[in-house]
PDB file of C-alpha atoms and ligand atoms in Angstrom:
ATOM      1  CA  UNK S   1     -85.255  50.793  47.441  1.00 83.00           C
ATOM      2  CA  UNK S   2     -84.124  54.143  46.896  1.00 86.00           C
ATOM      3  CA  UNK S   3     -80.433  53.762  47.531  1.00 93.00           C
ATOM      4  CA  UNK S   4     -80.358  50.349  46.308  1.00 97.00           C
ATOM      5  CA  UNK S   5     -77.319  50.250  43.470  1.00 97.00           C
ATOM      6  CA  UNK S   6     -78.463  50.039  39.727  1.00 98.00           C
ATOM      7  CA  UNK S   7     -77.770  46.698  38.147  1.00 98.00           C
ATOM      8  CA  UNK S   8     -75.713  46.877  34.961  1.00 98.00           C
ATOM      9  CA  UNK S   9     -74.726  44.061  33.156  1.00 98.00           C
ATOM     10  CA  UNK S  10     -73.221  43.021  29.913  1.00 97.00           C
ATOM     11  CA  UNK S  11     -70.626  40.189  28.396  1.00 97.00           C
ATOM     12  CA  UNK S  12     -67.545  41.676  29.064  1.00 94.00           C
ATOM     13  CA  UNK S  13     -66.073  44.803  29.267  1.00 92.00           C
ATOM     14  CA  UNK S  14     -67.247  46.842  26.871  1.00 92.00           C
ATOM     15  CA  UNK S  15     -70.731  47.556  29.341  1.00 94.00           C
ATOM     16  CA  UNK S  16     -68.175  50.128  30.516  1.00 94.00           C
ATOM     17  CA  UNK S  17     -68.564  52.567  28.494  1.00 89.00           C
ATOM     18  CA  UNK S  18     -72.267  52.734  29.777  1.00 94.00           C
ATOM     19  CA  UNK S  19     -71.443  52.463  32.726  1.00 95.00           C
ATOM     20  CA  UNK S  20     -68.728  55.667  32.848  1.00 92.00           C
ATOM     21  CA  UNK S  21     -72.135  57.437  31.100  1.00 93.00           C
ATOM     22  CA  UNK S  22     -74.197  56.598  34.238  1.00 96.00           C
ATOM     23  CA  UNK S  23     -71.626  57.511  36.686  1.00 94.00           C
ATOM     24  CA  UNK S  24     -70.978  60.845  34.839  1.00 94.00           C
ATOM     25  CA  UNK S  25     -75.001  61.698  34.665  1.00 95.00           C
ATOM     26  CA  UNK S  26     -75.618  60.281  37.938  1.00 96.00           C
ATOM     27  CA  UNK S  27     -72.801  60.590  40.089  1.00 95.00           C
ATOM     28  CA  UNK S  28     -74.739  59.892  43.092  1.00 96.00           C
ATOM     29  CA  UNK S  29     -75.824  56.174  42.232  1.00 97.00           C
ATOM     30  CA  UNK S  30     -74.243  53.274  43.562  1.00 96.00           C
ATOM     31  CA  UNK S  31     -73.984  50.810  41.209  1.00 97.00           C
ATOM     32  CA  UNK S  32     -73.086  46.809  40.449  1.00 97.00           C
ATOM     33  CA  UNK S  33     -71.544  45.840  37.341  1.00 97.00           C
ATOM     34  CA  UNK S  34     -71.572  42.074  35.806  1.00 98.00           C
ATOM     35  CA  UNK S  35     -68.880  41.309  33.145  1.00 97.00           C
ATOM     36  CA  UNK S  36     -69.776  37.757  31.896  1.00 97.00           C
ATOM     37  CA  UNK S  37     -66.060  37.559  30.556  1.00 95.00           C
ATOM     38  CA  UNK S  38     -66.369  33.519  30.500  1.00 96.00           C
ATOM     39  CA  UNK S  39     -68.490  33.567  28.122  1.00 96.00           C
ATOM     40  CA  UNK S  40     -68.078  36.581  26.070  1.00 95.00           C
ATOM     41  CA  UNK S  41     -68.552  37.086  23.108  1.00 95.00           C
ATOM     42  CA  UNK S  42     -72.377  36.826  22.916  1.00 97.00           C
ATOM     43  CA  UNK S  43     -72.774  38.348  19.494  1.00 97.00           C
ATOM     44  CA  UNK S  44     -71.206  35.070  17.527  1.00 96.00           C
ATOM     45  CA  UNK S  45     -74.007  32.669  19.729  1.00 97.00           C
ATOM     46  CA  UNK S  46     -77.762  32.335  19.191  1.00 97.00           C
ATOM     47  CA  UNK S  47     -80.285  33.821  20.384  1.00 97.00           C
ATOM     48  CA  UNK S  48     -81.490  31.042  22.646  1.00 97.00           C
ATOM     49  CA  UNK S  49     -77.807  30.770  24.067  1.00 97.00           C
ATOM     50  CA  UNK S  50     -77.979  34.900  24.377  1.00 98.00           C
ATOM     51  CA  UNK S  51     -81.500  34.704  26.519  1.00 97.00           C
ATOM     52  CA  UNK S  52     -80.182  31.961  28.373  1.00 97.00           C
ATOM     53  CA  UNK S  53     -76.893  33.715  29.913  1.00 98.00           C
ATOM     54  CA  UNK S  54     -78.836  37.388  29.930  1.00 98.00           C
ATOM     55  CA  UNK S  55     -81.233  35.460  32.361  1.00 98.00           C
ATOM     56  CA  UNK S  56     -78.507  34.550  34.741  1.00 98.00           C
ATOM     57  CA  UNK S  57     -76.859  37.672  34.849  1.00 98.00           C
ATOM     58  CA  UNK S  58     -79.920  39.348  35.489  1.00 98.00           C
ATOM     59  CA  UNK S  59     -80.403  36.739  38.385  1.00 97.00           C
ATOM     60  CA  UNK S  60     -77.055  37.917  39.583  1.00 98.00           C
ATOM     61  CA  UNK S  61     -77.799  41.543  39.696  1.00 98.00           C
ATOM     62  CA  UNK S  62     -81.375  40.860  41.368  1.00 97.00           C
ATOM     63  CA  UNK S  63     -79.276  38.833  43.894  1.00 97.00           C
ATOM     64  CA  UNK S  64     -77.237  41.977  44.912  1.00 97.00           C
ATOM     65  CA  UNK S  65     -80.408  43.621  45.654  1.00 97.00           C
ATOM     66  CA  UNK S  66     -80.539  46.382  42.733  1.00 98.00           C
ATOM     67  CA  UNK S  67     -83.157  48.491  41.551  1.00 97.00           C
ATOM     68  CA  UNK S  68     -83.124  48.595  38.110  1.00 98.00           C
ATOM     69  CA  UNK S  69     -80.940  46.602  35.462  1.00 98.00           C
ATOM     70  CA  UNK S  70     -79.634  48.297  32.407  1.00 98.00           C
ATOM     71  CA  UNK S  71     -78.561  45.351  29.788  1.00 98.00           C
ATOM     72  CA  UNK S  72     -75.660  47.820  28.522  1.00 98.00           C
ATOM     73  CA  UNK S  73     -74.723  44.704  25.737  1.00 98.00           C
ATOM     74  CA  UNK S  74     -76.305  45.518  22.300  1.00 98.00           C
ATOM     75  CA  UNK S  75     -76.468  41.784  21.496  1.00 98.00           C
ATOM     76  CA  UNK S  76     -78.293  40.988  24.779  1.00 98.00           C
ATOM     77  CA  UNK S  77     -80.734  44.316  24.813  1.00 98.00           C
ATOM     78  CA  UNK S  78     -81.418  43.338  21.162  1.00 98.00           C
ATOM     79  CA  UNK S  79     -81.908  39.556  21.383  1.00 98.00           C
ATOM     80  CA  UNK S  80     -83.123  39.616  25.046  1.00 98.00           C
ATOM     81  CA  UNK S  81     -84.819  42.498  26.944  1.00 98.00           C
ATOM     82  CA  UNK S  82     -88.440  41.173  26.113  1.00 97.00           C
ATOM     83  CA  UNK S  83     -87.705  37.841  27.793  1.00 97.00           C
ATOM     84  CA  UNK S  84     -85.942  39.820  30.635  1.00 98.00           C
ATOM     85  CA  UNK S  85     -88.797  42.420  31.377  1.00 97.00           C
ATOM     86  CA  UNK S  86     -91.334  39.371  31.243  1.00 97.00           C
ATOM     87  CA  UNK S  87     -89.689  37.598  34.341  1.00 96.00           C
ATOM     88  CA  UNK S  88     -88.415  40.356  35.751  1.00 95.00           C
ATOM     89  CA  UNK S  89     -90.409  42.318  38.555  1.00 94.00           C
ATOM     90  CA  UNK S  90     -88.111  45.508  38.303  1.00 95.00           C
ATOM     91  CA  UNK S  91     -87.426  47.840  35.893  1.00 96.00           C
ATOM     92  CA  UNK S  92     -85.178  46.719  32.548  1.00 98.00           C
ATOM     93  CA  UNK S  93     -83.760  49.316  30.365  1.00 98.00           C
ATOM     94  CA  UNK S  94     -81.574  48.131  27.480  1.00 98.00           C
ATOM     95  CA  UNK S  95     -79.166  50.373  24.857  1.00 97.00           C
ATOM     96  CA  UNK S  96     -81.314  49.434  21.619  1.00 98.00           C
ATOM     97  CA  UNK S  97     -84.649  52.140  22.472  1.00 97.00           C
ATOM     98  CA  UNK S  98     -82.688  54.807  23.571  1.00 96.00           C
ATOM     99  CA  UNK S  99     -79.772  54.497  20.580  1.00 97.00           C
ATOM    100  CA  UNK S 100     -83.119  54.522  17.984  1.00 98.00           C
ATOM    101  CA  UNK S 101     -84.752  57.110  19.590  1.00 97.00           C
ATOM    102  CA  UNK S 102     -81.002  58.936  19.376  1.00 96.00           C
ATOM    103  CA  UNK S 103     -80.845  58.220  15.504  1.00 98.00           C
ATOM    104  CA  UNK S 104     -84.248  59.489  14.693  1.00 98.00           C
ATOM    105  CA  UNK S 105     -83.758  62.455  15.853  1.00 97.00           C
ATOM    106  CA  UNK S 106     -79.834  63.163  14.591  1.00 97.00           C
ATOM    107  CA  UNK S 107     -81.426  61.948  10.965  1.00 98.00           C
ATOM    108  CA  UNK S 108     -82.758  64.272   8.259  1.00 98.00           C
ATOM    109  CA  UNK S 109     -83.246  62.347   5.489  1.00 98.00           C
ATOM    110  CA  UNK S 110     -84.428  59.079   7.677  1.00 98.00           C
ATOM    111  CA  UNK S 111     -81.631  57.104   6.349  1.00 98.00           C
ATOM    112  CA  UNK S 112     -80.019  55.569   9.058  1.00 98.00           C
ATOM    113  CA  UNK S 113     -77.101  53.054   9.115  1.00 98.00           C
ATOM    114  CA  UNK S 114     -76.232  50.020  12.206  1.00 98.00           C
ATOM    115  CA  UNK S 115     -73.770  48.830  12.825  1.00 98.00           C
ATOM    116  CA  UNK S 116     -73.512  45.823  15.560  1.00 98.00           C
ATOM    117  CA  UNK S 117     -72.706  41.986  15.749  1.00 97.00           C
ATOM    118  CA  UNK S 118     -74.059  39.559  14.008  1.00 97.00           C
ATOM    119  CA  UNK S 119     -76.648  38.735  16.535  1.00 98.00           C
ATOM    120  CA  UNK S 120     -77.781  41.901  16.409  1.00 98.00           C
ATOM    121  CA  UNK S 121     -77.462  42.865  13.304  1.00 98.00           C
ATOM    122  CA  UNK S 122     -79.554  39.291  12.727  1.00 98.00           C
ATOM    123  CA  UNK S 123     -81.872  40.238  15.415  1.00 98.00           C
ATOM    124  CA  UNK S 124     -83.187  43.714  13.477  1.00 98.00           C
ATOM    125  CA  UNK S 125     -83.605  44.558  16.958  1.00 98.00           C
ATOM    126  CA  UNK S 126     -82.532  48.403  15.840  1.00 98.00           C
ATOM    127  CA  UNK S 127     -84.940  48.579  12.222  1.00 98.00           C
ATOM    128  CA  UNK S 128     -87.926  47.737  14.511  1.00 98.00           C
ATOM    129  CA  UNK S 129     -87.150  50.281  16.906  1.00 98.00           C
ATOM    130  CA  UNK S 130     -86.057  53.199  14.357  1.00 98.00           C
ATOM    131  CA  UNK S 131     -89.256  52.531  12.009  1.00 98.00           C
ATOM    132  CA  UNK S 132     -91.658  52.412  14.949  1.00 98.00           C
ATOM    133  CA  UNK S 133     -90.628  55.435  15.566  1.00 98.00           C
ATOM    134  CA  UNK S 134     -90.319  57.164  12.235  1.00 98.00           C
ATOM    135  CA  UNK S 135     -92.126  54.804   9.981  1.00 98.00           C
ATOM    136  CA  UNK S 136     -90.587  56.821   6.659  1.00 97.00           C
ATOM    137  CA  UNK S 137     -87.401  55.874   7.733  1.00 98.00           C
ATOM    138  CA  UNK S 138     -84.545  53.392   5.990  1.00 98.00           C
ATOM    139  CA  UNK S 139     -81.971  51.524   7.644  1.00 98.00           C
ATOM    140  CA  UNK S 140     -78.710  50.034   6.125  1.00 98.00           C
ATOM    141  CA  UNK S 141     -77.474  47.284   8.431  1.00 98.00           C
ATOM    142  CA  UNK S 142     -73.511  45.632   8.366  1.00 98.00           C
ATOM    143  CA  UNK S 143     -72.385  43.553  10.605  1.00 98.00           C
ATOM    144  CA  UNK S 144     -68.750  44.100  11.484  1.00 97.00           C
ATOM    145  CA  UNK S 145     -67.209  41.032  13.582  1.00 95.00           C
ATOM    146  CA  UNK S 146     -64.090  41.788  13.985  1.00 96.00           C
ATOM    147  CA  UNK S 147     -64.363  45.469  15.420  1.00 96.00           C
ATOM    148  CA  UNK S 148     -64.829  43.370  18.964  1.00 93.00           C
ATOM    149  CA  UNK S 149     -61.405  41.385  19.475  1.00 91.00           C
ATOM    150  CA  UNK S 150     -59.874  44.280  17.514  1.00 93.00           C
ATOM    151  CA  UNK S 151     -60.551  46.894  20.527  1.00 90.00           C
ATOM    152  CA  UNK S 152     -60.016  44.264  23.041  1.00 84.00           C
ATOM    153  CA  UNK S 153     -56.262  44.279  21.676  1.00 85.00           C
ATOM    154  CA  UNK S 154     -56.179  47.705  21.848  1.00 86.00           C
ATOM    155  CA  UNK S 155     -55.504  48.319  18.315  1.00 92.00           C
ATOM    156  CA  UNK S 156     -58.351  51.191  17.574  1.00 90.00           C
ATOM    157  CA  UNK S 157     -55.899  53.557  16.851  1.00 89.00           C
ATOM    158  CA  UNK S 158     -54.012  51.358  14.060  1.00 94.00           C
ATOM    159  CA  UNK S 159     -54.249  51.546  10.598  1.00 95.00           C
ATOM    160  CA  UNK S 160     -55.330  47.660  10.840  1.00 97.00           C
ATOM    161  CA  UNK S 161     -58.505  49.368  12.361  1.00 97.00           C
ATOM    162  CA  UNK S 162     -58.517  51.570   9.489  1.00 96.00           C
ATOM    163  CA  UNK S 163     -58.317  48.970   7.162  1.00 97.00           C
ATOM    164  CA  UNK S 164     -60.987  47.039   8.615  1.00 98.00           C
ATOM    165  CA  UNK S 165     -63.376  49.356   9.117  1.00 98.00           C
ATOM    166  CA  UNK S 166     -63.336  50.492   5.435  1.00 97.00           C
ATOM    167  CA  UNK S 167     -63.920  47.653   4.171  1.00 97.00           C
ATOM    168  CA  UNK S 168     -67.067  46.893   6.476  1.00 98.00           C
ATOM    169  CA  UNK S 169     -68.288  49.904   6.147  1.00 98.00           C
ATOM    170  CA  UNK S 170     -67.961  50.420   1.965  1.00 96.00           C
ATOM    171  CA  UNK S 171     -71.184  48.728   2.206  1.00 92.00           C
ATOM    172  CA  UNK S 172     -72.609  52.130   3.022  1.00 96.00           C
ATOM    173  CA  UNK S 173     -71.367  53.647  -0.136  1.00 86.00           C
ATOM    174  CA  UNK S 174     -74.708  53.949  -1.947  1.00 90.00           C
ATOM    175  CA  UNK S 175     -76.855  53.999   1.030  1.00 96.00           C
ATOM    176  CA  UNK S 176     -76.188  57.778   1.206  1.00 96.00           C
ATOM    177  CA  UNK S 177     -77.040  57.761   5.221  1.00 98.00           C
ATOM    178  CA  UNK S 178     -76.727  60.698   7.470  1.00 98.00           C
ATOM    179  CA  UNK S 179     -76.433  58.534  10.910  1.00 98.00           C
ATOM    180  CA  UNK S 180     -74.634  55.865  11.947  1.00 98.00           C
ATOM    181  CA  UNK S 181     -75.680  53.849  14.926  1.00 97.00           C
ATOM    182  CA  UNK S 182     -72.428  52.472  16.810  1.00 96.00           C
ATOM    183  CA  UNK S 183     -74.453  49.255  17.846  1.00 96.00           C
ATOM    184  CA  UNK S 184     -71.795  47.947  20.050  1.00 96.00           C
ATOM    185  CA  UNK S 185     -70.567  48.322  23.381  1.00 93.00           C
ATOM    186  CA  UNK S 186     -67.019  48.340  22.240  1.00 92.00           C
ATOM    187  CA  UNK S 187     -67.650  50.750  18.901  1.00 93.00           C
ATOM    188  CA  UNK S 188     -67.471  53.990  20.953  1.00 90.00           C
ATOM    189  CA  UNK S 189     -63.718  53.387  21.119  1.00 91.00           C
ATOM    190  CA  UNK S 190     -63.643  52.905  17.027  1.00 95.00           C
ATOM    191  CA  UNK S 191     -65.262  56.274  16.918  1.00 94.00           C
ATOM    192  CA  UNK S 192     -62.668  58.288  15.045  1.00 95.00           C
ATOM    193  CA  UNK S 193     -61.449  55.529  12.814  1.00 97.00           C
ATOM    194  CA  UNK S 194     -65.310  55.295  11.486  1.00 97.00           C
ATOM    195  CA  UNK S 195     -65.921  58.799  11.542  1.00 97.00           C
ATOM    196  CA  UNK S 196     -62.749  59.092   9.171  1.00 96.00           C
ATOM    197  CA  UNK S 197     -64.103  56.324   7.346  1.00 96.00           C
ATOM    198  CA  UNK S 198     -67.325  58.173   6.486  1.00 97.00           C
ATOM    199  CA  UNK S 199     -66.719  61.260   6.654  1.00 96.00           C
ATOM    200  CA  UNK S 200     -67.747  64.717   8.323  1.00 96.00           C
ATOM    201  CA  UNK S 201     -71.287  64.279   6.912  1.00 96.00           C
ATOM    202  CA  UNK S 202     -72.556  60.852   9.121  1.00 98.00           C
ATOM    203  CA  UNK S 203     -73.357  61.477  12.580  1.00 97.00           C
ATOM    204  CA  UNK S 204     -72.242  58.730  15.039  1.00 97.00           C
ATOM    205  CA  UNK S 205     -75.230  57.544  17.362  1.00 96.00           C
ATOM    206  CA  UNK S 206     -73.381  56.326  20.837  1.00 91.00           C
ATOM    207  CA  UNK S 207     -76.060  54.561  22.754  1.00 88.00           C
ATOM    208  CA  UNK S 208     -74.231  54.832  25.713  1.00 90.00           C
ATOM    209  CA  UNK S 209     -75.430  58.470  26.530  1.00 90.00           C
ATOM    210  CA  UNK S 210     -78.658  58.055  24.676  1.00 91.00           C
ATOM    211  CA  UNK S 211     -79.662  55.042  27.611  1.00 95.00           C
ATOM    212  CA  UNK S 212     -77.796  56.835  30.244  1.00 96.00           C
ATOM    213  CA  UNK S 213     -80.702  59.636  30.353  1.00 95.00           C
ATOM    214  CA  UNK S 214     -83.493  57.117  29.910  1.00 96.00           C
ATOM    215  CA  UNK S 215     -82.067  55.478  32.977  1.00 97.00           C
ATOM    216  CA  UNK S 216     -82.187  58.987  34.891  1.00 97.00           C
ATOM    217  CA  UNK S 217     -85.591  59.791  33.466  1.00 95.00           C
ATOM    218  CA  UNK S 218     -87.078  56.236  34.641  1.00 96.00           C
ATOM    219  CA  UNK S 219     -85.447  56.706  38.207  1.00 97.00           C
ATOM    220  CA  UNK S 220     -87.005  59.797  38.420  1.00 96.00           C
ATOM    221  CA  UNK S 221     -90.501  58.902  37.032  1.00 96.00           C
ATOM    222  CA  UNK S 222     -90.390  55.805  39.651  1.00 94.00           C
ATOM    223  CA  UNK S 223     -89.525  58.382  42.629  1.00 95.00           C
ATOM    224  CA  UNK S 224     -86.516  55.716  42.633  1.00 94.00           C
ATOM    225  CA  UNK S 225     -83.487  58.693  42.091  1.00 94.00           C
ATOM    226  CA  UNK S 226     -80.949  57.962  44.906  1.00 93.00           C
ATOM    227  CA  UNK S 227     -81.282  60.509  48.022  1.00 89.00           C
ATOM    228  CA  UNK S 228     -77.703  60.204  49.274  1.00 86.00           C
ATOM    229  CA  UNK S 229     -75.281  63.351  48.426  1.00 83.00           C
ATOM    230  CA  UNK S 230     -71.835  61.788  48.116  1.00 90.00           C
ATOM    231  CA  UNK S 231     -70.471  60.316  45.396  1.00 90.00           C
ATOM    232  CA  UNK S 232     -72.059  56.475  44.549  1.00 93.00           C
ATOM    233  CA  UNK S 233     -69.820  53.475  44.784  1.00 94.00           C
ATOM    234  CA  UNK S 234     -68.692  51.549  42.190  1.00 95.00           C
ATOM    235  CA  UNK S 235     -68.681  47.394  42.565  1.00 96.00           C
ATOM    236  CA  UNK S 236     -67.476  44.786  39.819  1.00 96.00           C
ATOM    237  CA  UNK S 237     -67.556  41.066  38.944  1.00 97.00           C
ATOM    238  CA  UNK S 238     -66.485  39.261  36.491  1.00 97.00           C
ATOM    239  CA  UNK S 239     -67.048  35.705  35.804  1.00 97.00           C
ATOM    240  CA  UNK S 240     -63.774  35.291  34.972  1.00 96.00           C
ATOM    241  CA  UNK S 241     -60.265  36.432  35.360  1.00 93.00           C
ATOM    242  CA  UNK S 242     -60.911  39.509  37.634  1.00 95.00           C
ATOM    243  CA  UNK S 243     -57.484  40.259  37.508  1.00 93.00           C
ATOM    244  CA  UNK S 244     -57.244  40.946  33.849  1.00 91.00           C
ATOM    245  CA  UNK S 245     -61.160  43.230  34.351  1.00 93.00           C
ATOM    246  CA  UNK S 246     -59.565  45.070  36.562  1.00 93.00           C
ATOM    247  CA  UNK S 247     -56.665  45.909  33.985  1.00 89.00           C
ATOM    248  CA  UNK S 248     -58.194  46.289  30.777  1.00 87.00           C
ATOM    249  CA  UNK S 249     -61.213  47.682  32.098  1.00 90.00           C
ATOM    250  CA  UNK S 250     -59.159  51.004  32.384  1.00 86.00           C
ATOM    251  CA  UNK S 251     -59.543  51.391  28.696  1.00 80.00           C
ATOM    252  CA  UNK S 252     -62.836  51.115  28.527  1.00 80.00           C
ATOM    253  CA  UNK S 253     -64.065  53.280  31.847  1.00 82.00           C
ATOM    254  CA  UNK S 254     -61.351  56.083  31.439  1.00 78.00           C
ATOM    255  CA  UNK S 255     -59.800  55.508  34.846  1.00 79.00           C
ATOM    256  CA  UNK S 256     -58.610  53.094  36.671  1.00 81.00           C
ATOM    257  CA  UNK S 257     -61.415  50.653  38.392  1.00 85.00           C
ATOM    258  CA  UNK S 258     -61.601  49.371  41.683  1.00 83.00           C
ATOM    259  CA  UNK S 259     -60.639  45.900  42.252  1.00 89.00           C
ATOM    260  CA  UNK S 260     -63.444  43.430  40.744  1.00 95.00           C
ATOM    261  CA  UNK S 261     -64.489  40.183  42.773  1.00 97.00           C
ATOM    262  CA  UNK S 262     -65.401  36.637  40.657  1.00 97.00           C
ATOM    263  CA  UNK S 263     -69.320  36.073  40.122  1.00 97.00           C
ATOM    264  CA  UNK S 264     -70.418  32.769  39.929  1.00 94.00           C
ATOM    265  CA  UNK S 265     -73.787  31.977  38.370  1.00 95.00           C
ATOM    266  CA  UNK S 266     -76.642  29.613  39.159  1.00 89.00           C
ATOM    267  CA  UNK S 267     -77.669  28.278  35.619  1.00 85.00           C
ATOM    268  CA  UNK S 268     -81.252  28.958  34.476  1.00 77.00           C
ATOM    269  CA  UNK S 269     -82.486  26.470  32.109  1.00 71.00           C
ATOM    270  CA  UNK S 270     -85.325  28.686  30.082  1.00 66.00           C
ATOM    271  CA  UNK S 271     -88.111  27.854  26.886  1.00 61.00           C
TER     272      UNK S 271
HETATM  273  N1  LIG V   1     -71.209  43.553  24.317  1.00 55.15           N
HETATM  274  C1  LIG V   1     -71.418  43.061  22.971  1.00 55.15           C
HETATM  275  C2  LIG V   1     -72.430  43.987  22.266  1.00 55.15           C
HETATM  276  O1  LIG V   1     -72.603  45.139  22.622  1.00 55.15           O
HETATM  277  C3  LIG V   1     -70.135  42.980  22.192  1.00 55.15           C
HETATM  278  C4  LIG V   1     -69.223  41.854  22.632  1.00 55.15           C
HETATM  279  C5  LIG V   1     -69.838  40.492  22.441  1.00 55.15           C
HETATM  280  O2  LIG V   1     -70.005  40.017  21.290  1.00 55.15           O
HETATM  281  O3  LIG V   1     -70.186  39.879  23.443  1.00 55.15           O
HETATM  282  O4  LIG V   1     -73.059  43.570  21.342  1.00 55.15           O
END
């Protein structure tokens, strides 16, 4: 089981970004990525429809033999992970714990902002997680919809993006938070527009690292830390379009990804 990959799944691309933080903090893993990019987005969809496709990609990963499954979406961790470690005999990590636990400790004065989509923003997957760890603690939460398609055209850098995310995020204006928590896979890429946007004084909480080193710390609490020296492998699926994964997924890793093969999914009817 040792040197079995590590399962990491999410709706699209934007899992990537945790992914390139597990490869970077444990270089020696192998590991099996799931873009569900037929059905993305997840955070417009309910909850039951979120559980429902979370439980087939898990099934995926489980099928390719992994030891551990890191739900890198925010919208699936937030609306799903309980259902997932329930039926699941292997280890699930999601982004939501370790982003809170991140938070809590950037935050001085306990006032924390998320930011997310609106099904996990609707969730309050994040509040529960921040105040049960620091019950003094208050959270301002925005949804912010159209930060997703925005990075998936590549238009972070452009003053659209600026526009956008000021008007989100003037909804923080007299919350007077110290932390913001990116609650999105594909926010890390908006992270100098919204740090411009709030200024020098609101620390950015990137999940990505923050569940990155819970991942390491479980592996090696389980005796489950790979024993191989070389570098890990890299696989990817997509259940759509591998083609275009391959190509935009560039953006989101940092370098250029292997090629990525088409997952199909066996359809798990749940609740
Ligand atoms: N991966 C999703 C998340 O982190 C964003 C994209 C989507 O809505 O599916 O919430």
């Amino acid at each position: 089981m040792k040197n079995n990959p590590i399962g990491i799944f999410d709706s699209g691309l934007g899992g990537l970004t945790v992914l390139s933080e597990i490869a970077r903090i444990l270089p020696a893993e192998d590991t099996v990525y799931l873009g569900d990019t037929a059905r993305v987005p997840y955070g417009i969809k309910s909850k039951e429809t979120v559980v429902r496709y979370a439980l087939e990609d898990a099934a995926f990963l489980k099928s390719h033999k992994v030891k551990l499954i890191v739900i890198a979406c925010n919208t699936a961790s937030a609306n799903a992970q309980d259902v997932l470690q329930k039926v699941l005999d292997l280890p699930v990590v999601g982004v939501i714990e370790p982003g809170a636990r991140a938070a809590v400790e950037a935050s001085k004065s306990g006032r924390i902002g998320i930011i997310g989509t609106e099904a996990t923003i609707r969730s309050n997957a994040y509040t529960r997680a921040i105040v049960e760890l620091s019950p003094e603690a208050q959270t301002f939460n925005i949804a912010c919809p159209l930060f997703v398609p925005l990075v998936e055209e590549g238009w972070n850098g452009t003053d659209i993006a600026e526009r956008v995310a000021r008007e989100y995020l003037k909804g923080f204006k007299e919350a007077n938070i110290d932390t913001l928590v990116l609650g999105c896979t594909h926010y890390p890429l908006l992270k100098e527009v919204i740090s411009s946007v709030m200024g020098p004084g609101v620390r950015l909480i990137d999940s990505a690292t923050a569940t990155a080193l819970e991942v390491a710390s479980l592996l090696k609490e389980n005796g489950q830390e790979c024993s191989e020296e070389e570098a890990g492998t890299h696989a990817f699926y997509a259940t759509d379009s591998p083609e275009s994964f391959t190509k935009v997924g560039a953006r989101f890793l940092g370098v250029r990804l292997g090629s990525t093969s088409l997952a199909h999914l066996e359809s798990i009817e749940h609740g």
